[in-house]
Coordinates of C-alpha atoms in Angstrom, one line a residue:
M211 CA -16.4 -20.5 -74.4
T212 CA -16.9 -17.9 -77.0
I213 CA -15.3 -14.5 -76.5
C214 CA -16.6 -11.6 -78.7
S215 CA -15.1 -8.2 -78.7
N216 CA -17.5 -5.3 -78.8
N217 CA -17.0 -2.8 -81.7
A218 CA -16.9 0.0 -79.2
T219 CA -13.3 -0.3 -78.1
L220 CA -11.8 2.4 -76.0
N221 CA -8.1 3.0 -75.5
V222 CA -7.4 4.9 -72.3
K223 CA -3.9 5.8 -71.8
A224 CA -2.1 7.5 -68.9
G225 CA -2.5 11.2 -69.2
L226 CA -5.9 11.2 -71.0
S227 CA -8.4 13.8 -69.8
R228 CA -10.7 13.1 -66.9
F229 CA -13.5 13.8 -69.3
I230 CA -12.9 10.6 -71.3
I231 CA -12.7 8.6 -68.0
I232 CA -16.1 9.9 -66.9
V233 CA -17.5 9.0 -70.4
I234 CA -16.2 5.5 -70.0
T235 CA -17.7 5.2 -66.6
L236 CA -21.1 6.5 -67.7
L237 CA -21.0 4.1 -70.7
H238 CA -20.5 1.2 -68.4
F239 CA -23.6 2.0 -66.3
Q240 CA -25.7 2.5 -69.4
I241 CA -24.7 -1.0 -70.6
A242 CA -25.3 -2.6 -67.2
G243 CA -28.6 -0.8 -66.6
Y244 CA -27.3 0.1 -63.2
A245 CA -27.8 3.9 -63.2
Q246 CA -31.0 4.8 -61.5
N247 CA -32.4 8.1 -60.5
S248 CA -32.5 7.2 -56.8
A249 CA -28.9 5.9 -56.7
S250 CA -26.5 7.9 -54.5
A251 CA -23.1 9.0 -55.7
D252 CA -21.3 6.6 -53.4
S253 CA -23.2 3.6 -54.9
L254 CA -21.5 4.2 -58.3
V255 CA -18.3 2.4 -59.2
R256 CA -16.0 4.8 -61.1
L257 CA -13.0 3.8 -63.1
V258 CA -10.6 6.6 -62.3
E259 CA -7.5 5.4 -64.2
A260 CA -6.6 2.6 -66.6
R261 CA -4.4 2.0 -69.6
S262 CA -7.2 0.6 -71.7
A263 CA -10.8 -0.5 -71.4
H264 CA -12.9 -2.4 -73.9
L265 CA -16.1 -4.5 -73.9
I266 CA -15.8 -8.3 -74.4
E267 CA -18.4 -11.1 -74.3
V268 CA -17.7 -14.4 -72.7
D269 CA -20.3 -17.2 -73.1
G270 CA -22.9 -14.6 -73.7
T271 CA -22.0 -12.5 -70.7
S272 CA -20.7 -8.9 -71.3
Y273 CA -17.6 -7.8 -69.5
R274 CA -15.5 -4.7 -69.5
K275 CA -11.9 -5.7 -69.6
I276 CA -9.7 -3.1 -67.9
V277 CA -6.0 -3.2 -68.5
G278 CA -4.0 -1.3 -66.0
P279 CA -2.5 -0.3 -63.8
A280 CA -6.1 0.5 -63.0
T281 CA -7.9 2.4 -60.3
F282 CA -11.6 2.2 -59.3
L283 CA -13.4 4.3 -56.8
H284 CA -16.4 3.1 -54.8
N285 CA -17.7 4.0 -51.3
N286 CA -14.7 6.4 -51.0
T287 CA -12.5 3.4 -51.4
Y288 CA -9.9 2.9 -54.1
L289 CA -9.4 -0.5 -55.8
K290 CA -6.2 -0.9 -57.7
C291 CA -5.0 -3.8 -59.8
D292 CA -3.1 -4.8 -62.9
T293 CA -6.1 -6.3 -64.7
A294 CA -9.9 -6.4 -64.1
L295 CA -12.9 -8.1 -65.7
W296 CA -16.0 -6.0 -64.9
N297 CA -19.3 -8.0 -65.3
V298 CA -21.7 -5.5 -66.6
N299 CA -24.7 -7.5 -65.6
T300 CA -23.9 -8.5 -62.0
N301 CA -21.6 -5.5 -61.4
I302 CA -18.9 -7.8 -60.1
I303 CA -15.2 -7.0 -60.7
D304 CA -12.6 -9.7 -60.8
A305 CA -9.3 -7.9 -60.1
L306 CA -6.0 -9.6 -60.7
G307 CA -2.4 -8.8 -60.0
N308 CA -1.1 -6.4 -57.4
V309 CA -4.5 -5.9 -56.0
E310 CA -5.0 -3.1 -53.4
I311 CA -7.9 -1.6 -51.6
L312 CA -7.3 1.7 -50.0
Q313 CA -9.4 3.5 -47.4
E314 CA -8.6 6.3 -45.0
N315 CA -7.3 4.0 -42.3
T316 CA -6.9 0.7 -44.1
R317 CA -4.9 -0.9 -46.9
L318 CA -5.5 -4.4 -48.2
T319 CA -3.4 -6.3 -50.7
S320 CA -3.5 -9.6 -52.5
D321 CA -2.9 -11.2 -55.9
R322 CA -6.7 -11.3 -56.7
I323 CA -10.1 -10.3 -55.4
E324 CA -13.7 -10.6 -56.4
Y325 CA -15.4 -7.3 -55.7
V326 CA -19.3 -7.5 -55.5
A327 CA -20.1 -3.9 -55.9
D328 CA -23.8 -4.2 -55.2
E329 CA -23.0 -5.8 -51.8
N330 CA -20.0 -3.5 -51.2
L331 CA -18.0 -6.7 -50.6
A332 CA -14.4 -7.4 -51.6
K333 CA -13.5 -11.1 -51.4
F334 CA -9.8 -11.5 -51.0
R335 CA -8.3 -14.9 -51.9
G336 CA -4.7 -15.6 -52.8
S337 CA -1.3 -16.9 -51.7
L338 CA -1.1 -14.0 -49.2
V339 CA -3.8 -11.5 -48.2
Q340 CA -2.5 -8.6 -46.2
L341 CA -4.4 -6.0 -44.2
S342 CA -2.6 -3.0 -42.7
D343 CA -3.7 0.1 -40.9
R344 CA -2.2 3.5 -40.2
D345 CA -0.8 2.4 -36.8
G346 CA 1.4 -0.2 -38.5
N347 CA -0.6 -3.3 -37.6
I348 CA -0.4 -6.0 -40.3
L349 CA -2.7 -9.0 -40.6
N350 CA -1.8 -11.8 -43.0
T351 CA -4.2 -14.6 -44.1
N352 CA -5.4 -16.4 -47.3
F353 CA -9.1 -15.7 -46.8
L354 CA -10.7 -12.3 -46.1
N355 CA -13.8 -10.4 -47.0
Y356 CA -14.0 -6.6 -46.7
N357 CA -17.1 -4.5 -46.7
T358 CA -16.1 -1.1 -48.2
K359 CA -19.2 0.7 -47.0
D360 CA -19.0 -0.4 -43.3
S361 CA -15.2 -0.7 -43.4
I362 CA -15.3 -4.1 -41.8
A363 CA -13.1 -7.1 -42.6
T364 CA -13.9 -10.7 -41.9
F365 CA -11.1 -13.2 -42.0
F366 CA -11.3 -17.0 -41.6
N367 CA -9.4 -20.3 -42.1
G368 CA -6.5 -18.9 -40.0
A369 CA -4.8 -15.5 -39.7
A370 CA -2.0 -13.8 -37.8
M371 CA -1.5 -10.2 -37.0
R372 CA 1.7 -8.3 -36.1
N373 CA 1.5 -4.9 -34.5
N374 CA 4.0 -2.1 -35.0
D375 CA 6.4 -3.3 -32.3
G376 CA 6.4 -7.0 -33.0
S377 CA 3.6 -8.3 -30.8
L378 CA 1.4 -10.8 -32.5
I379 CA -2.1 -12.2 -32.3
E380 CA -3.5 -15.2 -34.3
S381 CA -6.8 -17.0 -34.5
I382 CA -8.8 -19.2 -36.9
Q383 CA -11.3 -16.4 -37.6
G384 CA -12.1 -12.8 -36.7
N385 CA -13.0 -9.3 -37.8
Y386 CA -11.5 -5.9 -38.2
F387 CA -13.5 -2.7 -37.6
S388 CA -11.6 0.1 -39.3
K389 CA -13.8 2.9 -38.0
E390 CA -13.4 1.7 -34.4
K391 CA -9.8 0.8 -34.9
L392 CA -10.6 -2.7 -33.5
F393 CA -9.5 -6.2 -34.3
V394 CA -11.6 -9.1 -32.9
F395 CA -10.0 -12.6 -32.9
S396 CA -12.1 -15.7 -32.4
D397 CA -11.5 -19.5 -32.1
S398 CA -8.2 -20.8 -30.9
V399 CA -6.8 -17.3 -30.2
A400 CA -3.1 -16.9 -29.3
M401 CA -1.2 -13.8 -28.5
F402 CA 2.5 -13.2 -27.9
T403 CA 3.5 -9.9 -26.4
D404 CA 6.3 -8.6 -24.1
S405 CA 7.6 -12.2 -23.6
V406 CA 4.1 -13.3 -22.5
L407 CA 2.3 -16.2 -24.2
I408 CA -1.5 -15.9 -24.1
S409 CA -4.4 -18.2 -25.2
T410 CA -8.1 -17.4 -25.1
T411 CA -11.4 -18.0 -26.9
Q412 CA -11.8 -14.4 -28.0
L413 CA -9.6 -11.3 -28.0
K414 CA -10.4 -7.7 -28.9
Y415 CA -7.4 -5.6 -29.8
H416 CA -7.9 -1.8 -29.7
T417 CA -5.2 -0.4 -32.0
D418 CA -5.6 3.2 -30.9
T419 CA -5.0 2.5 -27.1
D420 CA -2.9 -0.7 -27.5
I421 CA -5.2 -2.6 -25.2
A422 CA -6.1 -6.3 -25.6
E423 CA -9.4 -7.4 -24.2
F424 CA -9.8 -11.1 -23.3
S425 CA -12.8 -13.4 -23.0
N426 CA -13.5 -16.8 -21.5
R427 CA -10.8 -19.3 -20.5
T428 CA -7.8 -16.9 -20.9
L429 CA -4.3 -18.1 -19.9
A430 CA -1.1 -16.2 -19.9
W431 CA 2.3 -17.7 -19.4
R432 CA 5.1 -15.5 -18.1
D433 CA 8.4 -17.2 -17.1
S434 CA 7.3 -19.8 -14.5
S435 CA 4.0 -18.0 -13.7
I436 CA 0.6 -18.7 -15.3
L437 CA -2.4 -16.3 -15.2
Y438 CA -6.0 -17.5 -15.7
A439 CA -9.3 -15.6 -16.0
N440 CA -12.6 -15.6 -17.8
Y441 CA -12.5 -11.9 -18.6
G442 CA -9.8 -9.3 -18.6
Q443 CA -7.5 -7.0 -20.5
Y444 CA -3.8 -6.2 -21.1
V445 CA -3.0 -2.5 -21.1
R446 CA 0.3 -2.6 -22.9
P447 CA 1.4 1.0 -22.3
Q448 CA 1.3 0.2 -18.6
N449 CA 2.4 -3.4 -18.8
L450 CA -0.7 -4.2 -16.8
F451 CA -3.0 -7.2 -16.9
I452 CA -6.4 -6.6 -15.4
F453 CA -8.5 -9.7 -14.8
E454 CA -12.0 -9.3 -13.5
K455 CA -13.7 -12.8 -13.5
D456 CA -12.4 -16.0 -11.9
S457 CA -8.9 -14.5 -11.7
Y458 CA -6.0 -16.8 -10.8
I459 CA -2.2 -16.7 -10.7
L460 CA 0.1 -19.8 -10.4
T461 CA 3.7 -19.4 -9.5
R462 CA 6.4 -21.9 -8.4
E463 CA 5.4 -21.6 -4.8
Q464 CA 2.0 -19.8 -4.7
E465 CA -1.5 -19.9 -6.0
L466 CA -3.6 -16.7 -6.0
W467 CA -7.3 -16.2 -6.5
A468 CA -9.5 -13.1 -6.7
D469 CA -12.6 -11.7 -8.3
K470 CA -10.4 -9.0 -9.7
L471 CA -6.6 -8.8 -10.0
M472 CA -4.1 -6.3 -11.4
Y473 CA -0.9 -8.0 -12.5
Y474 CA 2.1 -5.8 -13.4
R475 CA 4.1 -7.7 -16.0
T476 CA 7.5 -6.1 -15.6
T477 CA 7.7 -6.6 -11.8
G478 CA 5.4 -9.6 -11.2
Y479 CA 3.5 -7.5 -8.6
A480 CA -0.2 -8.1 -8.2
D481 CA -3.1 -6.3 -6.5
L482 CA -6.1 -8.5 -5.7
Y483 CA -9.7 -7.5 -4.8
E484 CA -12.7 -9.5 -3.4
N485 CA -12.6 -13.1 -2.4
V486 CA -8.8 -13.2 -2.3
Q487 CA -7.0 -16.4 -1.5
V488 CA -3.2 -16.9 -1.5
L489 CA -2.0 -20.4 -1.1
D490 CA 1.7 -20.9 -0.4
T491 CA 2.6 -24.6 -0.9
V492 CA 6.1 -24.2 0.4
Q493 CA 5.3 -22.3 3.6
K494 CA 2.0 -24.3 4.0
S495 CA 0.0 -21.2 4.5
I496 CA -3.3 -19.7 3.1
G497 CA -4.0 -16.0 3.0
L498 CA -7.7 -14.9 2.8
A499 CA -9.0 -11.3 2.4
H500 CA -11.0 -9.0 0.3
K501 CA -8.0 -6.9 -0.7
A502 CA -4.3 -8.0 -1.0
T503 CA -1.0 -6.8 -2.4
Y504 CA 1.4 -9.5 -3.6
R505 CA 5.1 -9.0 -4.3
P506 CA 7.0 -12.1 -5.5
S507 CA 10.7 -11.5 -4.8
P508 CA 11.2 -11.2 -1.9
R509 CA 7.8 -12.6 -1.2
R510 CA 5.5 -10.1 0.5
V511 CA 1.7 -10.3 1.0
E512 CA -0.3 -7.7 2.7
L513 CA -4.0 -8.6 3.5
T514 CA -6.7 -6.1 4.4
R515 CA -10.5 -6.0 4.5
E516 CA -11.4 -9.0 6.7
P517 CA -8.1 -10.7 6.3
A518 CA -7.1 -14.1 7.7
V519 CA -4.2 -16.5 7.4
G520 CA -4.3 -20.3 7.7
M521 CA -1.1 -22.2 8.5
Y522 CA -1.5 -25.9 8.2
S523 CA 0.6 -28.7 9.5
Y524 CA 0.4 -32.5 9.7
E525 CA 0.6 -34.7 12.8
N526 CA 0.4 -38.4 12.4
E527 CA -0.6 -37.7 8.8
V528 CA -3.6 -35.7 10.0
A529 CA -3.9 -32.1 8.8
D530 CA -4.5 -29.3 11.4
T531 CA -4.7 -25.6 10.5
L532 CA -4.1 -22.6 12.6
F533 CA -6.4 -19.7 11.4
L534 CA -5.4 -16.2 12.3
A535 CA -7.4 -13.1 11.6
A536 CA -6.9 -9.3 12.2
D537 CA -7.7 -6.0 10.7
T538 CA -4.4 -6.1 8.7
I539 CA -2.0 -9.0 8.2
L540 CA 1.4 -8.8 6.6
Y541 CA 3.5 -11.8 5.9
Y542 CA 6.8 -11.7 4.0
T543 CA 10.1 -13.3 3.5
R544 CA 13.6 -11.9 3.6
R545 CA 17.0 -13.4 3.0
M546 CA 19.2 -13.8 6.1
C547 CA 21.9 -11.6 4.6
E548 CA 19.4 -8.8 4.1
I549 CA 18.3 -8.7 7.8
D550 CA 20.0 -6.1 10.0
S551 CA 22.3 -7.3 12.8
A552 CA 20.2 -5.6 15.5
S553 CA 17.2 -7.6 14.6
I554 CA 19.2 -10.8 14.7
A555 CA 20.7 -9.9 18.0
L556 CA 17.3 -9.2 19.6
A557 CA 16.0 -12.6 18.3
Q558 CA 19.1 -14.3 19.7
E559 CA 18.5 -12.7 23.1
R560 CA 14.9 -13.8 23.1
L561 CA 16.0 -17.4 22.3
N562 CA 18.6 -17.3 25.0
L563 CA 16.1 -16.0 27.6
S564 CA 13.5 -18.6 26.5
A565 CA 16.1 -21.4 26.9
I566 CA 16.7 -20.5 30.6
D567 CA 15.1 -23.0 33.0
P568 CA 14.9 -21.3 36.4
I569 CA 13.6 -24.4 38.1
A570 CA 16.5 -26.5 36.8
I571 CA 19.0 -23.7 37.8
H572 CA 17.5 -23.7 41.3
D573 CA 17.6 -27.4 41.6
N574 CA 21.2 -27.6 40.4
E575 CA 22.2 -24.9 42.9
R576 CA 20.5 -26.7 45.8
R577 CA 22.1 -30.0 44.7
A578 CA 25.5 -28.4 44.5
A579 CA 25.1 -26.8 48.0
R580 CA 24.0 -30.1 49.5
Q581 CA 27.0 -31.9 48.0
K582 CA 29.3 -29.4 49.5
K583 CA 28.0 -30.3 53.0
Q584 CA 28.9 -33.9 52.5
P585 CA 32.4 -35.2 53.5
A586 CA 34.9 -35.2 50.6
K587 CA 36.0 -38.7 51.6
L588 CA 34.4 -41.4 53.7
G589 CA 36.6 -43.7 55.7
K590 CA 36.2 -47.4 55.7
G591 CA 33.1 -48.3 57.5
A592 CA 31.9 -44.8 57.9
V593 CA 28.2 -43.9 57.4
A594 CA 27.1 -40.9 55.4
V595 CA 24.5 -38.7 57.1
K596 CA 21.6 -37.6 54.8
D597 CA 20.6 -33.9 54.6
T598 CA 16.9 -34.6 55.3
S599 CA 16.0 -30.9 54.8
S600 CA 16.5 -31.2 51.0
T601 CA 15.9 -34.9 50.3
L602 CA 12.3 -34.4 49.1
L603 CA 13.2 -31.4 46.9
A604 CA 16.1 -33.3 45.3
D605 CA 14.0 -36.4 44.8
M606 CA 11.2 -34.5 43.1
A607 CA 13.7 -32.6 40.9
D608 CA 15.4 -35.8 39.8
S609 CA 12.0 -37.4 39.1
L610 CA 10.8 -34.4 37.2
K611 CA 14.1 -34.3 35.2
I612 CA 13.7 -37.9 34.2
E613 CA 10.1 -37.6 33.0
T614 CA 10.3 -34.1 31.4
P615 CA 13.9 -33.2 30.5
L616 CA 15.0 -29.8 31.7
R617 CA 16.7 -27.6 29.2
E618 CA 19.9 -26.3 30.6
E619 CA 22.0 -25.8 27.5
A620 CA 22.1 -22.5 25.7
A621 CA 19.8 -21.7 22.9
E622 CA 21.0 -22.5 19.4
K623 CA 22.8 -19.6 17.8
I624 CA 21.2 -17.7 14.9
I625 CA 23.4 -17.5 11.8
P626 CA 24.9 -14.0 11.7
P627 CA 24.3 -11.8 8.6
G628 CA 26.6 -12.3 5.7
E629 CA 26.1 -14.1 2.4
D630 CA 23.5 -16.5 3.8
T631 CA 20.5 -16.6 1.4
T632 CA 18.3 -18.6 3.7
Q633 CA 14.7 -17.4 3.5
V634 CA 13.3 -16.2 6.8
D635 CA 9.5 -15.8 7.3
F636 CA 7.8 -12.9 9.1
I637 CA 4.2 -12.3 10.1
D638 CA 2.7 -9.0 11.5
A639 CA -0.9 -8.8 12.5
Y640 CA -2.5 -5.6 13.7
H641 CA -5.6 -4.9 15.7
N642 CA -8.4 -7.3 16.7
V643 CA -6.2 -10.4 16.4
R644 CA -7.8 -13.7 17.0
F645 CA -6.7 -17.2 16.1
Y646 CA -8.0 -20.8 16.2
R647 CA -6.6 -24.3 16.0
S648 CA -8.3 -27.4 17.3
D649 CA -6.1 -27.4 20.4
V650 CA -5.2 -23.7 20.9
Q651 CA -7.1 -20.4 20.5
G652 CA -6.4 -16.8 21.4
R653 CA -6.9 -13.1 21.1
C654 CA -4.9 -9.9 21.4
D655 CA -4.5 -6.5 19.7
S656 CA -1.3 -7.2 17.8
L657 CA 0.9 -10.2 16.9
V658 CA 4.5 -10.4 15.5
Y659 CA 6.1 -13.6 14.3
T660 CA 9.7 -14.0 13.1
G661 CA 11.4 -17.1 11.7
L662 CA 14.6 -15.9 13.2
D663 CA 13.6 -17.4 16.5
S664 CA 10.4 -19.2 15.5
M665 CA 8.6 -17.1 18.1
A666 CA 5.2 -15.4 18.0
R667 CA 4.7 -12.4 20.3
F668 CA 1.3 -11.3 21.5
Y669 CA 0.6 -7.8 22.8
S670 CA -2.1 -5.7 24.4
N671 CA -4.4 -7.7 26.6
P672 CA -3.5 -11.1 25.1
V673 CA -5.2 -14.3 26.1
M674 CA -4.7 -17.9 25.0
W675 CA -6.7 -21.1 25.6
H676 CA -5.3 -24.6 25.4
E677 CA -7.8 -27.5 24.9
G678 CA -10.5 -25.0 25.8
K679 CA -9.9 -25.4 29.6
N680 CA -6.5 -23.8 30.2
Q681 CA -6.4 -20.0 29.9
F682 CA -3.2 -18.0 29.8
T683 CA -3.1 -14.2 30.3
A684 CA -0.3 -11.7 30.8
D685 CA 0.8 -8.2 29.7
S686 CA 2.5 -10.0 26.8
I687 CA 2.8 -13.6 25.7
Q688 CA 5.5 -15.3 23.7
A689 CA 4.9 -18.6 21.9
L690 CA 7.9 -20.6 20.8
L691 CA 7.3 -23.0 17.9
K692 CA 9.3 -26.0 16.8
N693 CA 8.6 -27.7 13.5
K694 CA 5.4 -25.6 13.5
Q695 CA 4.3 -27.1 16.7
L696 CA 3.8 -25.3 20.0
S697 CA 6.9 -25.9 22.2
K698 CA 6.7 -23.3 25.0
I699 CA 4.6 -20.3 26.1
N700 CA 6.2 -17.5 28.1
L701 CA 3.8 -15.3 30.1
L702 CA 5.6 -12.0 30.8
T703 CA 4.5 -9.7 33.6
N704 CA 1.2 -10.2 35.5
A705 CA 1.1 -13.8 34.4
F706 CA -2.1 -15.8 35.2
I707 CA -3.1 -19.4 34.3
A708 CA -6.7 -20.5 34.9
M709 CA -7.5 -24.2 34.5
Q710 CA -11.2 -24.9 34.4
E711 CA -12.5 -27.9 36.5
D712 CA -16.2 -27.2 35.9
S713 CA -18.5 -24.2 35.3
I714 CA -17.6 -22.7 38.8
H715 CA -14.2 -24.0 39.9
F716 CA -10.9 -23.0 38.3
N717 CA -7.4 -23.9 39.4
Q718 CA -5.5 -20.6 39.4
I719 CA -1.9 -19.6 39.4
R720 CA -0.7 -16.1 39.4
S721 CA 2.9 -14.8 39.4
L722 CA 5.2 -12.2 37.9
E723 CA 6.1 -14.5 35.0
M724 CA 5.3 -18.1 33.9
A725 CA 6.4 -20.6 31.4
A726 CA 4.2 -23.5 30.0
Y727 CA 5.9 -26.4 28.2
F728 CA 4.4 -28.5 25.4
A729 CA 5.2 -31.8 23.7
N730 CA 3.2 -33.0 20.7
N731 CA 1.0 -30.0 21.3
E732 CA 0.1 -31.3 24.8
L733 CA 0.7 -29.2 27.9
Y734 CA 2.9 -31.3 30.3
R735 CA 4.5 -28.7 32.7
F736 CA 4.2 -25.1 33.8
D737 CA 6.5 -23.0 36.0
A738 CA 5.5 -19.9 38.0
L739 CA 8.3 -17.6 38.7
G740 CA 8.3 -14.8 41.3
G741 CA 5.6 -14.0 43.9
V742 CA 3.4 -17.1 43.2
S743 CA -0.2 -17.3 44.4
A744 CA -2.2 -20.5 43.6
I745 CA -5.6 -22.1 44.2
F746 CA -6.1 -25.8 43.6
F747 CA -9.4 -27.7 44.0
M748 CA -9.3 -31.2 45.3
E749 CA -11.9 -34.0 44.8
E750 CA -13.3 -36.7 47.1
D751 CA -15.3 -39.4 45.3
S752 CA -15.3 -37.3 42.1
T753 CA -16.8 -34.3 44.0
I754 CA -14.8 -31.1 44.6
T755 CA -14.8 -30.6 48.3
L756 CA -11.5 -28.8 49.2
M757 CA -9.6 -25.7 48.1
D758 CA -5.8 -25.6 48.6
R759 CA -4.4 -22.0 48.6
E760 CA -0.6 -21.6 48.4
E761 CA 1.9 -18.9 48.2
C762 CA 5.6 -19.3 47.4
K763 CA 8.5 -17.8 45.4
L764 CA 8.6 -20.5 42.7
M765 CA 6.3 -23.3 41.7
T766 CA 6.4 -26.0 39.1
A767 CA 3.8 -28.6 38.1
K768 CA 3.5 -31.7 36.0
I769 CA 0.4 -31.9 33.8
K770 CA -1.1 -35.0 32.2
D771 CA -4.4 -35.1 30.2
N772 CA -5.0 -31.5 31.2
Q773 CA -5.0 -32.5 34.8
I774 CA -2.4 -31.4 37.4
Q775 CA -0.6 -34.5 38.5
R776 CA 1.9 -33.0 40.9
T777 CA 3.0 -29.5 42.1
R778 CA 6.1 -28.4 43.8
S779 CA 6.3 -25.1 45.7
I780 CA 9.8 -23.7 46.2
Q781 CA 10.8 -21.3 49.0
E782 CA 8.6 -19.4 51.5
L783 CA 5.7 -21.8 51.1
K784 CA 2.4 -20.7 52.8
Q785 CA -0.4 -23.2 52.5
N786 CA -4.0 -23.3 53.7
V787 CA -6.7 -25.9 52.8
F788 CA -10.4 -24.9 53.0
P789 CA -13.6 -26.8 52.6
I790 CA -15.6 -25.2 49.8
Y791 CA -18.9 -25.8 51.4
N792 CA -20.4 -22.3 52.0
L793 CA -17.0 -20.8 51.0
P794 CA -17.9 -17.5 49.2
L795 CA -17.2 -17.5 45.5
E796 CA -15.0 -14.4 45.8
E797 CA -12.7 -16.3 48.2
Q798 CA -12.3 -19.0 45.6
R799 CA -10.7 -16.5 43.2
L800 CA -7.3 -15.0 43.1
K801 CA -7.0 -11.2 42.6
G802 CA -7.0 -10.5 38.9
F803 CA -8.9 -13.6 38.0
Q804 CA -11.1 -13.2 34.9
W805 CA -12.4 -16.1 32.9
R806 CA -12.7 -14.9 29.3
G807 CA -14.2 -18.0 27.8
E808 CA -16.9 -16.0 26.0
E809 CA -14.1 -14.4 23.9
R810 CA -12.7 -17.7 22.8
P811 CA -13.1 -18.7 19.1
V812 CA -14.9 -22.0 19.3
T813 CA -14.5 -23.0 15.6
R814 CA -12.4 -21.7 12.8
F815 CA -15.5 -20.0 11.5
D816 CA -15.4 -17.6 14.5
V817 CA -12.1 -16.4 13.0
T818 CA -13.0 -16.5 9.3
D819 CA -16.0 -17.9 7.5
R820 CA -14.3 -17.9 4.1
I821 CA -14.5 -21.1 2.1
I822 CA -11.0 -22.4 1.1
K823 CA -10.6 -23.2 -2.6
P824 CA -8.8 -26.4 -3.5
S825 CA -5.5 -26.2 -5.4
K826 CA -5.7 -25.9 -9.2
R827 CA -2.0 -26.4 -9.8
L828 CA -2.2 -29.8 -11.5
E829 CA -5.1 -28.7 -13.7
I830 CA -3.5 -25.4 -14.8
E831 CA 0.0 -26.9 -15.3
S832 CA -1.5 -29.6 -17.6
I833 CA -2.9 -27.1 -20.1
S834 CA -0.8 -26.9 -23.2
Q835 CA 0.6 -23.6 -24.5
P836 CA -0.6 -22.3 -27.9
G837 CA 1.3 -23.7 -30.9
Y838 CA 1.2 -20.5 -32.9
V839 CA 0.7 -22.4 -36.2
Y840 CA -0.6 -19.3 -38.1
T841 CA 2.3 -17.2 -36.9
K842 CA 4.7 -19.9 -38.1
K843 CA 3.0 -19.8 -41.5
Y844 CA 2.6 -16.0 -42.0
F845 CA 5.4 -14.5 -39.8
P846 CA 8.1 -17.2 -39.5
E847 CA 10.6 -14.7 -38.2
L848 CA 8.3 -13.9 -35.2
Y849 CA 7.7 -17.6 -34.6
D850 CA 11.5 -18.1 -34.1
R851 CA 11.3 -15.4 -31.4
I852 CA 8.5 -17.2 -29.6
I853 CA 10.3 -20.6 -29.4
P854 CA 12.6 -19.7 -26.4
F855 CA 9.6 -18.7 -24.3
R856 CA 7.5 -21.8 -25.0
R857 CA 7.4 -24.6 -22.4
Q858 CA 8.9 -27.9 -23.7
E859 CA 5.9 -30.3 -23.7
E860 CA 6.5 -33.8 -22.5

């Protein structure tokens, strides 16, 4: 390589007049042949300041060697360096040592760049390339191109950015748009902000609003929760994630889906919109709606806009789900120690009342009265005389007790308030309530369930059907659950049971109150309590021919396979049997009879037609968190802060 020094050597020292600098600049353009009449002022590269500048020749190529500190001006952009070689033919500047490019909003530094003036392109390469803006955002990389005319940077082969309060973003490649105050990160993007780890395929960070905008396959890890979406943004000033496509949240106990969700980072609250599903794996429940609010601790979910809840259970390893719909559904959990004593007392009273068995009490009283009439002692050879007036009653009571145990003990006591942290579930459903399970369906205006007594209460014209043939109505209904299975139904005030025999004939029982008992979800007994009226139809050769009409004070019946096996009327029995041939239909009905079968949900789709999404827990939990390899390289002190928040991979 031959280096020749041009005879025209110029020494430019600090403090020389601006006139000499301009002469040097004009001389360069004359040598390079670059000056044209049509060239704009911004297209000219100006040497603003240098210690010396002289022409040299390297392998037949002319260069202007600038010794600095030196400053160039091009496209309203300053280029500073220690030394520069300016190719007078290609108009390319190789700048070395303490290189800086300064624009209105942007500063770039490196140990060397190649500046292609005709392309307005600065190619940064070096041990560290750093881009910073006026807002304090700093991006570090080894490879970056910057267009001084468009004020656009392109980085590649890995980069990491730290904002002014320590949040960071990294990716393999991306862009910076200075005029728009926008960073765009692409390919293996990772972000760490406010104790949240994020990975995505593309991220746009608006530095002026401090908003990060995500693209496909975005995941965010916060404590034990994971968020997923295919589009969304994080509004840092509000600590708010807004996901708007395939949105999903995974917590320890729940999974939440929605077309759009708003997740508040500091509280863990979420508002969900359109095609909402909340799956609670611990409580075995599914919430469905087009709008929902979610509060994690204590758990509280409010569903509106076509809401429904599914509560699933298993019997003989077969799943069965109760679907409940209403205009508004609220289900929530509270710790026992947070529940007021009045609510606990009311629940205890309901349990105590439900535990009372009037038939058993009556039978015990009659048995005790009968025993008092018997001699205390019988002499040798004496014969006891039976009380024939109560023999049948006692025998039936004993038989009934053996086959279907009567509950005479008091209800179990609810733990009083204190430091007990047991989680108690509540469900409130308002207006147009309907529910469906394969064996039980119903409707009412409002429903309240509390885990304090495991009792669901139905209000305002309630009706329930069991196996589609047994209809229960009353002013209000209470359903007692045990292990999520129906145990007892209490019909309170104006109680009515109708049991369908065929399309015309219905067995009917009406009384002040009634209780229906269930085992393994099968009705096996009912009691009618107070002012009982009943109609039963009897068959001969599989044809209904007779109607038995009874009135009494108390009545109990044993049921098997949805058929009345035996009834027992207690006190003041009045009974008449009629052939039904030519018996007017109105005389085959008790006062108040109304078969409401047309209201019954026949399938779960009559309650909600929403398709249930399968769990994604295993899929989401198997996704690895980002490794933050470029953060470790370019901001090791920030990487050390991330480590405590990362999940330990197996």
